[in-house]
PDB file of C-alpha atoms in Angstrom:
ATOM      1  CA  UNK A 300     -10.721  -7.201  16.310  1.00  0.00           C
ATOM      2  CA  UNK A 301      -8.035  -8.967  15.368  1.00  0.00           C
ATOM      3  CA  UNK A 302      -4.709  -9.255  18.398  1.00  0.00           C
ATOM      4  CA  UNK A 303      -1.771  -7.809  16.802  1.00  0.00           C
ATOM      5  CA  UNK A 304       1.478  -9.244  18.408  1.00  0.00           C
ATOM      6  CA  UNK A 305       3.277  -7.048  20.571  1.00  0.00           C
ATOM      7  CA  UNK A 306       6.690  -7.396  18.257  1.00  0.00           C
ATOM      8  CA  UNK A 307       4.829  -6.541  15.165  1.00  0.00           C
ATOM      9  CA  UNK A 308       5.971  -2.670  15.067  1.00  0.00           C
ATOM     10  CA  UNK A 309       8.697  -3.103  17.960  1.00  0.00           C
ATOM     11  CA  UNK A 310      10.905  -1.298  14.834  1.00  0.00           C
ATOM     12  CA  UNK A 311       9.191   1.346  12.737  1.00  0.00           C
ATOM     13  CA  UNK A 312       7.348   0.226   9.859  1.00  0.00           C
ATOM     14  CA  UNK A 313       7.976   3.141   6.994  1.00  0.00           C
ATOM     15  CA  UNK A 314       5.296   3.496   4.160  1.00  0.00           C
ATOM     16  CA  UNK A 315       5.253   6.496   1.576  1.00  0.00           C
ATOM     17  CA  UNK A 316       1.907   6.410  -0.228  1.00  0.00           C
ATOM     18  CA  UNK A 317       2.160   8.192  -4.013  1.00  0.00           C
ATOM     19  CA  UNK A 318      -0.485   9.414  -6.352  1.00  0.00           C
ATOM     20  CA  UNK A 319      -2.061  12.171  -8.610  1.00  0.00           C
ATOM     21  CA  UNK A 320      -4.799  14.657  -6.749  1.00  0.00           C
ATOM     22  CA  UNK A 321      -8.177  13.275  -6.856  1.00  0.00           C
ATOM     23  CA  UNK A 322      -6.803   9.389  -6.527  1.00  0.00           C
ATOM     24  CA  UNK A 323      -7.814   9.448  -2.965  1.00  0.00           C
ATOM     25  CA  UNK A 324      -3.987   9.216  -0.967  1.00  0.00           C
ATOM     26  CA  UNK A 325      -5.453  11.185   1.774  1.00  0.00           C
ATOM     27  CA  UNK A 326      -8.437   9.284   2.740  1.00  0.00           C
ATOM     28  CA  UNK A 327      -6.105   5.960   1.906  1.00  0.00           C
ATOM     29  CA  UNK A 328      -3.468   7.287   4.508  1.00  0.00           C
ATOM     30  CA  UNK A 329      -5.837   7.927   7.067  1.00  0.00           C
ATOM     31  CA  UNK A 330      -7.545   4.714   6.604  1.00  0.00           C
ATOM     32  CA  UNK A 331      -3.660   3.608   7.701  1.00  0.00           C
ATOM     33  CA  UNK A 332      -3.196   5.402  10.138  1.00  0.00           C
ATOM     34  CA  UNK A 333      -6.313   5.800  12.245  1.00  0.00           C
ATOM     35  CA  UNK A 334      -6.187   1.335  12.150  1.00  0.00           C
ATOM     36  CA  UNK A 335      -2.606   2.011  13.235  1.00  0.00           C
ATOM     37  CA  UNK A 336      -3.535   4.378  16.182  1.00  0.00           C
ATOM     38  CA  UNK A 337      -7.074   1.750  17.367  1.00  0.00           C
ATOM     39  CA  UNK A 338      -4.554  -0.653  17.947  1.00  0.00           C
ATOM     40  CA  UNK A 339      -2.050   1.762  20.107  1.00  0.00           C
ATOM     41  CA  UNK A 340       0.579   2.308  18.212  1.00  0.00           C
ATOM     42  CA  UNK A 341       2.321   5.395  17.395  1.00  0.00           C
ATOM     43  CA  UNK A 342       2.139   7.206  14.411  1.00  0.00           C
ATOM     44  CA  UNK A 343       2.921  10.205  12.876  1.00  0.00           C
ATOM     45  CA  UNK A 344       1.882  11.586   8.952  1.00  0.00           C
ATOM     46  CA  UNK A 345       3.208  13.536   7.239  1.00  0.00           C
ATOM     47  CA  UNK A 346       1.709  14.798   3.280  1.00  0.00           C
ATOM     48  CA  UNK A 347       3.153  17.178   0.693  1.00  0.00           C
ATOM     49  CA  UNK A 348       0.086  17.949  -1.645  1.00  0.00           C
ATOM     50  CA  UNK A 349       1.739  19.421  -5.146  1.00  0.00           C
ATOM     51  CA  UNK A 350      -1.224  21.199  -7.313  1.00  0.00           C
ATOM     52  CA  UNK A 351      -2.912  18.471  -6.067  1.00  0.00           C
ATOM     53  CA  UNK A 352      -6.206  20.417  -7.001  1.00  0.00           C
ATOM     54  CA  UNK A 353      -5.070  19.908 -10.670  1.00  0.00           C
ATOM     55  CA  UNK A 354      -4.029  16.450 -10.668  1.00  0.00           C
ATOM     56  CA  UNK A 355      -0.557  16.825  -9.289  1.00  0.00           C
ATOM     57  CA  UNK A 356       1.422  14.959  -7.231  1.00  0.00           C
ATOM     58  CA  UNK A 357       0.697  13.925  -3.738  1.00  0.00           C
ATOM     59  CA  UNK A 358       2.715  12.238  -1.670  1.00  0.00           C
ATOM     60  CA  UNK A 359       2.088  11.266   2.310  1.00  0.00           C
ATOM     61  CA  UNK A 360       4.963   9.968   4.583  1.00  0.00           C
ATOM     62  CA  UNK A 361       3.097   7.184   7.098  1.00  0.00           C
ATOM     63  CA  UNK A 362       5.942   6.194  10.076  1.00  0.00           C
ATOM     64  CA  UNK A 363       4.049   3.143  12.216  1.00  0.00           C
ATOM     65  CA  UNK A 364       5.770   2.894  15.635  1.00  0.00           C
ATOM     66  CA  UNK A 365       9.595   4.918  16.130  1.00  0.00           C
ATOM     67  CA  UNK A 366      10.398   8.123  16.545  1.00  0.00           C
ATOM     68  CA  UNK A 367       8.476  11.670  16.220  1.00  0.00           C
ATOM     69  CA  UNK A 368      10.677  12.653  13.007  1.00  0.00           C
ATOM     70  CA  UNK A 369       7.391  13.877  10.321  1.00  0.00           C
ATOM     71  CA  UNK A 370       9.349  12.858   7.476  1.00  0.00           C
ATOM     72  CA  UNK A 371      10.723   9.383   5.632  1.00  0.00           C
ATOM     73  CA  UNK A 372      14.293   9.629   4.474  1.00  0.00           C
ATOM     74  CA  UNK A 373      15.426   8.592   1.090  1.00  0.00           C
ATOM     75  CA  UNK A 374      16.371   4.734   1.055  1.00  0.00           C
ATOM     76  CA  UNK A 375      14.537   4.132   4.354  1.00  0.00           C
ATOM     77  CA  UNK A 376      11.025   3.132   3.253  1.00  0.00           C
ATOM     78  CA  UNK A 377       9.612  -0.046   3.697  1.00  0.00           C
ATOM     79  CA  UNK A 378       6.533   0.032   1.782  1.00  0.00           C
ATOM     80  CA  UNK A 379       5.862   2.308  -1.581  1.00  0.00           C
ATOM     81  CA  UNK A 380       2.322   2.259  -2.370  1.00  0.00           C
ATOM     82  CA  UNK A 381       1.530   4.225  -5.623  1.00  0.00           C
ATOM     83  CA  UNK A 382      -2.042   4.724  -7.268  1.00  0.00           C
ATOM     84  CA  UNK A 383      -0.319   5.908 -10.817  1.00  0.00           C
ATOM     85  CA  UNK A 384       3.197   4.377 -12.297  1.00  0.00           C
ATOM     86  CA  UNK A 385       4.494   7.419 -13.288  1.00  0.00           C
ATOM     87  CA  UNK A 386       4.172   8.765  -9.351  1.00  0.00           C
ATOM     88  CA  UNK A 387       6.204   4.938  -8.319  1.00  0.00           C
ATOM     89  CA  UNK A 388       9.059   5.893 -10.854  1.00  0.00           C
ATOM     90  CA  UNK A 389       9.500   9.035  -9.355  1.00  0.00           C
ATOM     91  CA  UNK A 390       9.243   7.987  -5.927  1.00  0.00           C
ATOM     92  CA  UNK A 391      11.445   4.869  -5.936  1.00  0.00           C
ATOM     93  CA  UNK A 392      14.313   6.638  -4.496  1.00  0.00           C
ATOM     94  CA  UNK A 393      12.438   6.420  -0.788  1.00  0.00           C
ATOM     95  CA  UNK A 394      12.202   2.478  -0.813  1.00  0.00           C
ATOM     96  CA  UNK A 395      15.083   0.702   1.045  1.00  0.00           C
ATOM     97  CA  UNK A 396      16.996  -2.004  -0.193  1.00  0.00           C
ATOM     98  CA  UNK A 397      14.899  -5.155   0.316  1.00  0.00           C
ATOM     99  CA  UNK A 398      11.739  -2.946   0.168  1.00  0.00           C
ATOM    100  CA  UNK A 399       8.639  -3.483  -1.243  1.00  0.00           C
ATOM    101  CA  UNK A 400       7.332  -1.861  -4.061  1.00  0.00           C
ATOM    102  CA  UNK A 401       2.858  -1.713  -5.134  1.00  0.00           C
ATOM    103  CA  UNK A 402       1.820   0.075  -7.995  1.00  0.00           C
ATOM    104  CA  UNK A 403      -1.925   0.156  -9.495  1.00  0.00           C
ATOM    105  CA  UNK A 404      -0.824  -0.462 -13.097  1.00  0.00           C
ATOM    106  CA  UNK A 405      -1.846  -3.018 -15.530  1.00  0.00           C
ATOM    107  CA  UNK A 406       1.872  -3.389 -16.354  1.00  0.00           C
ATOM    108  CA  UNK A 407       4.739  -3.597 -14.546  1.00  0.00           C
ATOM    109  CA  UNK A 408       7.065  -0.540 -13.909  1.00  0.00           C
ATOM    110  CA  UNK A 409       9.910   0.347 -17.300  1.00  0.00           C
ATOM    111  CA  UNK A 410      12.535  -2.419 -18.153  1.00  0.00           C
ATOM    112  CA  UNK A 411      14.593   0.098 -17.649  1.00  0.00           C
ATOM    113  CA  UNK A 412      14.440   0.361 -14.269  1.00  0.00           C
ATOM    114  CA  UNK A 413      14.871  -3.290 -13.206  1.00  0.00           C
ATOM    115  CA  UNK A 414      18.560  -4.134 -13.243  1.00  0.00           C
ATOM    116  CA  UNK A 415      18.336  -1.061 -10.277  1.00  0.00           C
ATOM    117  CA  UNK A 416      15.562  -3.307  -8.394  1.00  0.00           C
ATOM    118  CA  UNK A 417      16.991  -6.425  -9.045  1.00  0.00           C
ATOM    119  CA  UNK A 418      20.910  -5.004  -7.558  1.00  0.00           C
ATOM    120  CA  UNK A 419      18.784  -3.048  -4.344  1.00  0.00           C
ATOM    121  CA  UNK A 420      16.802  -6.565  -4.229  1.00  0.00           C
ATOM    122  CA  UNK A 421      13.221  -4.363  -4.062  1.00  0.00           C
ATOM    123  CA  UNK A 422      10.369  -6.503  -5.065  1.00  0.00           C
ATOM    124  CA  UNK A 423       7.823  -4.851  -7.344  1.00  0.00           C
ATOM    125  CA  UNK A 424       4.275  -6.073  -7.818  1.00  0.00           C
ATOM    126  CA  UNK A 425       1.809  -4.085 -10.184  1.00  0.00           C
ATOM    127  CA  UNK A 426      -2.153  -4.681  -9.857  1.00  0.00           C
ATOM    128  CA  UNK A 427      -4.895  -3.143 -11.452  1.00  0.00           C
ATOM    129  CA  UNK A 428      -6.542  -1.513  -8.798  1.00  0.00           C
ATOM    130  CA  UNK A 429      -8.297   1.023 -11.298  1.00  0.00           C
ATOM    131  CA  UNK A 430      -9.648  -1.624 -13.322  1.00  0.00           C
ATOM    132  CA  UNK A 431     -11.502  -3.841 -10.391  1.00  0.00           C
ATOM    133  CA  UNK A 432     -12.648  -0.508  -8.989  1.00  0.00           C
ATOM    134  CA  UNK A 433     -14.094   0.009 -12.201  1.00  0.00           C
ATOM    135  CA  UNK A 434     -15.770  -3.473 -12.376  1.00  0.00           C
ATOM    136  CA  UNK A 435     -16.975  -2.935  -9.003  1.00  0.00           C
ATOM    137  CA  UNK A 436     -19.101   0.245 -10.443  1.00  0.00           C
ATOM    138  CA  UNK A 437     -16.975   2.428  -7.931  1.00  0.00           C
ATOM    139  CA  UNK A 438     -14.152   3.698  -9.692  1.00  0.00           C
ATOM    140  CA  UNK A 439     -13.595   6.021  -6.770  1.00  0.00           C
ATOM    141  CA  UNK A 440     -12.088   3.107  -4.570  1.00  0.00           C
ATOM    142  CA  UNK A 441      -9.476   1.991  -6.058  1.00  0.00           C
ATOM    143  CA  UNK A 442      -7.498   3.216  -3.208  1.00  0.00           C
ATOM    144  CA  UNK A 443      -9.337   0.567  -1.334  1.00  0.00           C
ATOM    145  CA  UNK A 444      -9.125  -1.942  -3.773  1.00  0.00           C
ATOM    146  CA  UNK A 445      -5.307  -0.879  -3.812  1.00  0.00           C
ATOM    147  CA  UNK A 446      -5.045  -1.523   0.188  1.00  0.00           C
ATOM    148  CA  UNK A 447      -6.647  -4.658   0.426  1.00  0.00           C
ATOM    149  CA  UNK A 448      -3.935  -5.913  -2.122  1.00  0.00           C
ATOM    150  CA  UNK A 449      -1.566  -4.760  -0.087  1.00  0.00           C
ATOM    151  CA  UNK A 450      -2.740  -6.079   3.092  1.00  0.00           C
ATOM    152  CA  UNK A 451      -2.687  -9.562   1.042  1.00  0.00           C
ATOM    153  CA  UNK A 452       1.026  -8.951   1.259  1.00  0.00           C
ATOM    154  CA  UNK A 453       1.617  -8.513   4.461  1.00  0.00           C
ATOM    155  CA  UNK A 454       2.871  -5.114   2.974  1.00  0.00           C
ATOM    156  CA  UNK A 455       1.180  -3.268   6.109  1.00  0.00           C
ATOM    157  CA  UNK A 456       1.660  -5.278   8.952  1.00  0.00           C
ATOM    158  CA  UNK A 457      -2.134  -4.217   9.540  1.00  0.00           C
ATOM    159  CA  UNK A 458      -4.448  -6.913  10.040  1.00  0.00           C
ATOM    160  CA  UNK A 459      -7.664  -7.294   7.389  1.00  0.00           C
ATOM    161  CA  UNK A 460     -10.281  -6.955  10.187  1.00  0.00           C
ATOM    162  CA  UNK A 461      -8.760  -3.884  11.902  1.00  0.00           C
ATOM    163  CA  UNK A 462      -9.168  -2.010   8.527  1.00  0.00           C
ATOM    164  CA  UNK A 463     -12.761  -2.980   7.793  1.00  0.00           C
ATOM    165  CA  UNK A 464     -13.655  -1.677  11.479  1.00  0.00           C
ATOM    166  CA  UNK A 465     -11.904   1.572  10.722  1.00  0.00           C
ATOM    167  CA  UNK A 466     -13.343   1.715   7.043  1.00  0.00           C
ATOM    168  CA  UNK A 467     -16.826   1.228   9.395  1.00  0.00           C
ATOM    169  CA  UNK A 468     -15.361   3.980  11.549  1.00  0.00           C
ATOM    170  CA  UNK A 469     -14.523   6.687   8.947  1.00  0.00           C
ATOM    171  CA  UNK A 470     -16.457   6.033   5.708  1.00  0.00           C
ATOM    172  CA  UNK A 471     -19.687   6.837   6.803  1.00  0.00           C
ATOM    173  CA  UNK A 472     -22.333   6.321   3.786  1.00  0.00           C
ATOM    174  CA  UNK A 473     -19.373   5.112   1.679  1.00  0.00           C
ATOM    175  CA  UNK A 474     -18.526   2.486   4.243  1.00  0.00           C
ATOM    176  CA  UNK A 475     -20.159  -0.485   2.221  1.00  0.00           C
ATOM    177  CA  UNK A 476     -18.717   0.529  -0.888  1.00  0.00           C
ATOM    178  CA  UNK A 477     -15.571   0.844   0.720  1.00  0.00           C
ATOM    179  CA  UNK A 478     -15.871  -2.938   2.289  1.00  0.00           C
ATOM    180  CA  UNK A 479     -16.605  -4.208  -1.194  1.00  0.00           C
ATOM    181  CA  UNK A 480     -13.557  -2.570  -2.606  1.00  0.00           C
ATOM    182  CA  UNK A 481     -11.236  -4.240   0.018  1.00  0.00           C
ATOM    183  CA  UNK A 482     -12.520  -7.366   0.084  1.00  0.00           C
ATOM    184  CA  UNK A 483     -11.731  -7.632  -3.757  1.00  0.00           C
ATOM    185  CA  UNK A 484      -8.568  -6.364  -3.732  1.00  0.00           C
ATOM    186  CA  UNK A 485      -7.747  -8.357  -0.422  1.00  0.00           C
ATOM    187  CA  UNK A 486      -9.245 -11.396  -2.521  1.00  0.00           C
ATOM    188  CA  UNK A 487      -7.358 -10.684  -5.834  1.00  0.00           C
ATOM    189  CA  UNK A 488      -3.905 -10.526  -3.773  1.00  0.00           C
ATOM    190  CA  UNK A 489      -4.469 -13.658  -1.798  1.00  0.00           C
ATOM    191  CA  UNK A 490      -5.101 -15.381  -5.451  1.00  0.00           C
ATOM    192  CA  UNK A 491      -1.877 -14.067  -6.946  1.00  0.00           C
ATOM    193  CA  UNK A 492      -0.225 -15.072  -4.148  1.00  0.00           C
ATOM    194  CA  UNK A 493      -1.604 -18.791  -4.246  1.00  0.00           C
ATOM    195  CA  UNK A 494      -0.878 -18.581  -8.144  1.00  0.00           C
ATOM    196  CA  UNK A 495       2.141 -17.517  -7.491  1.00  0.00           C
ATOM    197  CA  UNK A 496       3.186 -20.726  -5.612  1.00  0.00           C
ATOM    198  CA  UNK A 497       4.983 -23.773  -7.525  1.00  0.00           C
ATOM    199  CA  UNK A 498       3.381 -26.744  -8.019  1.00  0.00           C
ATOM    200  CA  UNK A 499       4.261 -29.732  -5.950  1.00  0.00           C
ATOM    201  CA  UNK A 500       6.599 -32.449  -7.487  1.00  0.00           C
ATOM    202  CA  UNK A 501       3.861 -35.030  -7.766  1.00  0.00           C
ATOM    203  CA  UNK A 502       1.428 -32.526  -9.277  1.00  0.00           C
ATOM    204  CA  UNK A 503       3.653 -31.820 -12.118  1.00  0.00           C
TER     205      UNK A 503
END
């Protein structure tokens, strides 16, 4: 596995994961977590499941290192990761200023709402997690797809090889699937990120 440095949660590290019932939030928190916990850090979940059996909202507080308190205040979150746009819009109110804000979506969040992002300087980066799933012929994992684009980030301060041993740990006869899925989206954030760099001067 992969040596985290000792610093790397000496603060808490505040993620609120958002989605619809049947998007997979729970399995994608624990996935979180239990990496979180194999490499000895604190951590306490917390998850509000709204008619979640018929597609409603859920919503699970993740707090990496810190104190005991179950829930994530309003304007304290580092990370929002949301599997459907509508469940980011609602949620936005938990990301901190300077937060960090990943939605599956094939387009980025209303216009609308980004003179409020831009003032709170919250970064906002939509992928379509759904969509690769989809190609992948497990439309099931977006979730995973969704957290290996994440980890591209940095967004979870959780190193790539500490999640495939948990995914090896936890998924059981979805584990391979589940590899596949973060590998791609792991892959398709590390691309975005390269493509997102400018061009030298002598290249241009």
């Amino acid at each position: 596995m992969t040596t985290v440095p000792q610093n790397s949660f000496c603060e808490e590290h505040k993620i609120v994961i958002t989605g619809i019932g049947g998007q997979g939030i729970v399995f994608l928190t624990r996935l979180l977590s239990q990496t979180a916990v194999n490499l000895g850090y604190p951590v306490v979940v917390s998850e509000t499941h709204g008619m979640s059996q018929r597609g409603g909202s859920v919503i699970s507080h993740l707090k990496i290192g810190g104190n005991e308190a179950p829930l994530i205040q309003r304007g304290s979150a580092d990370v929002l990761i949301a599997l459907d746009a509508n469940e980011a819009m609602q949620n936005l109110d938990f990301v901190r200023r300077g937060g960090t804000v990943f939605v599956s979506s094939n387009e980025e969040l209303h216009p609308d709402l980004l003179p409020h992002l831009e003032r709170l300087n919250i970064r906002t980066l939509h992928f379509p997690a759904s969509a690769i799933a989809v190609e992948l012929g497990s439309p099931e994992t977006a979730n995973i797809v969704m957290a290996g684009f994440v980890c591209a980030y940095d967004g979870l301060n959780l190193p790539l090889e500490d999640l495939q041993a948990t995914i090896k740990q936890i998924a059981g006869k979805r584990a391979e699937g589940n590899l596949k899925a973060l590998a791609a989206g792991f892959q398709a954030g590390k691309k975005k990120i390269e493509d997102s760099q400018p061009l030298p001067e002598n290249s241009r």
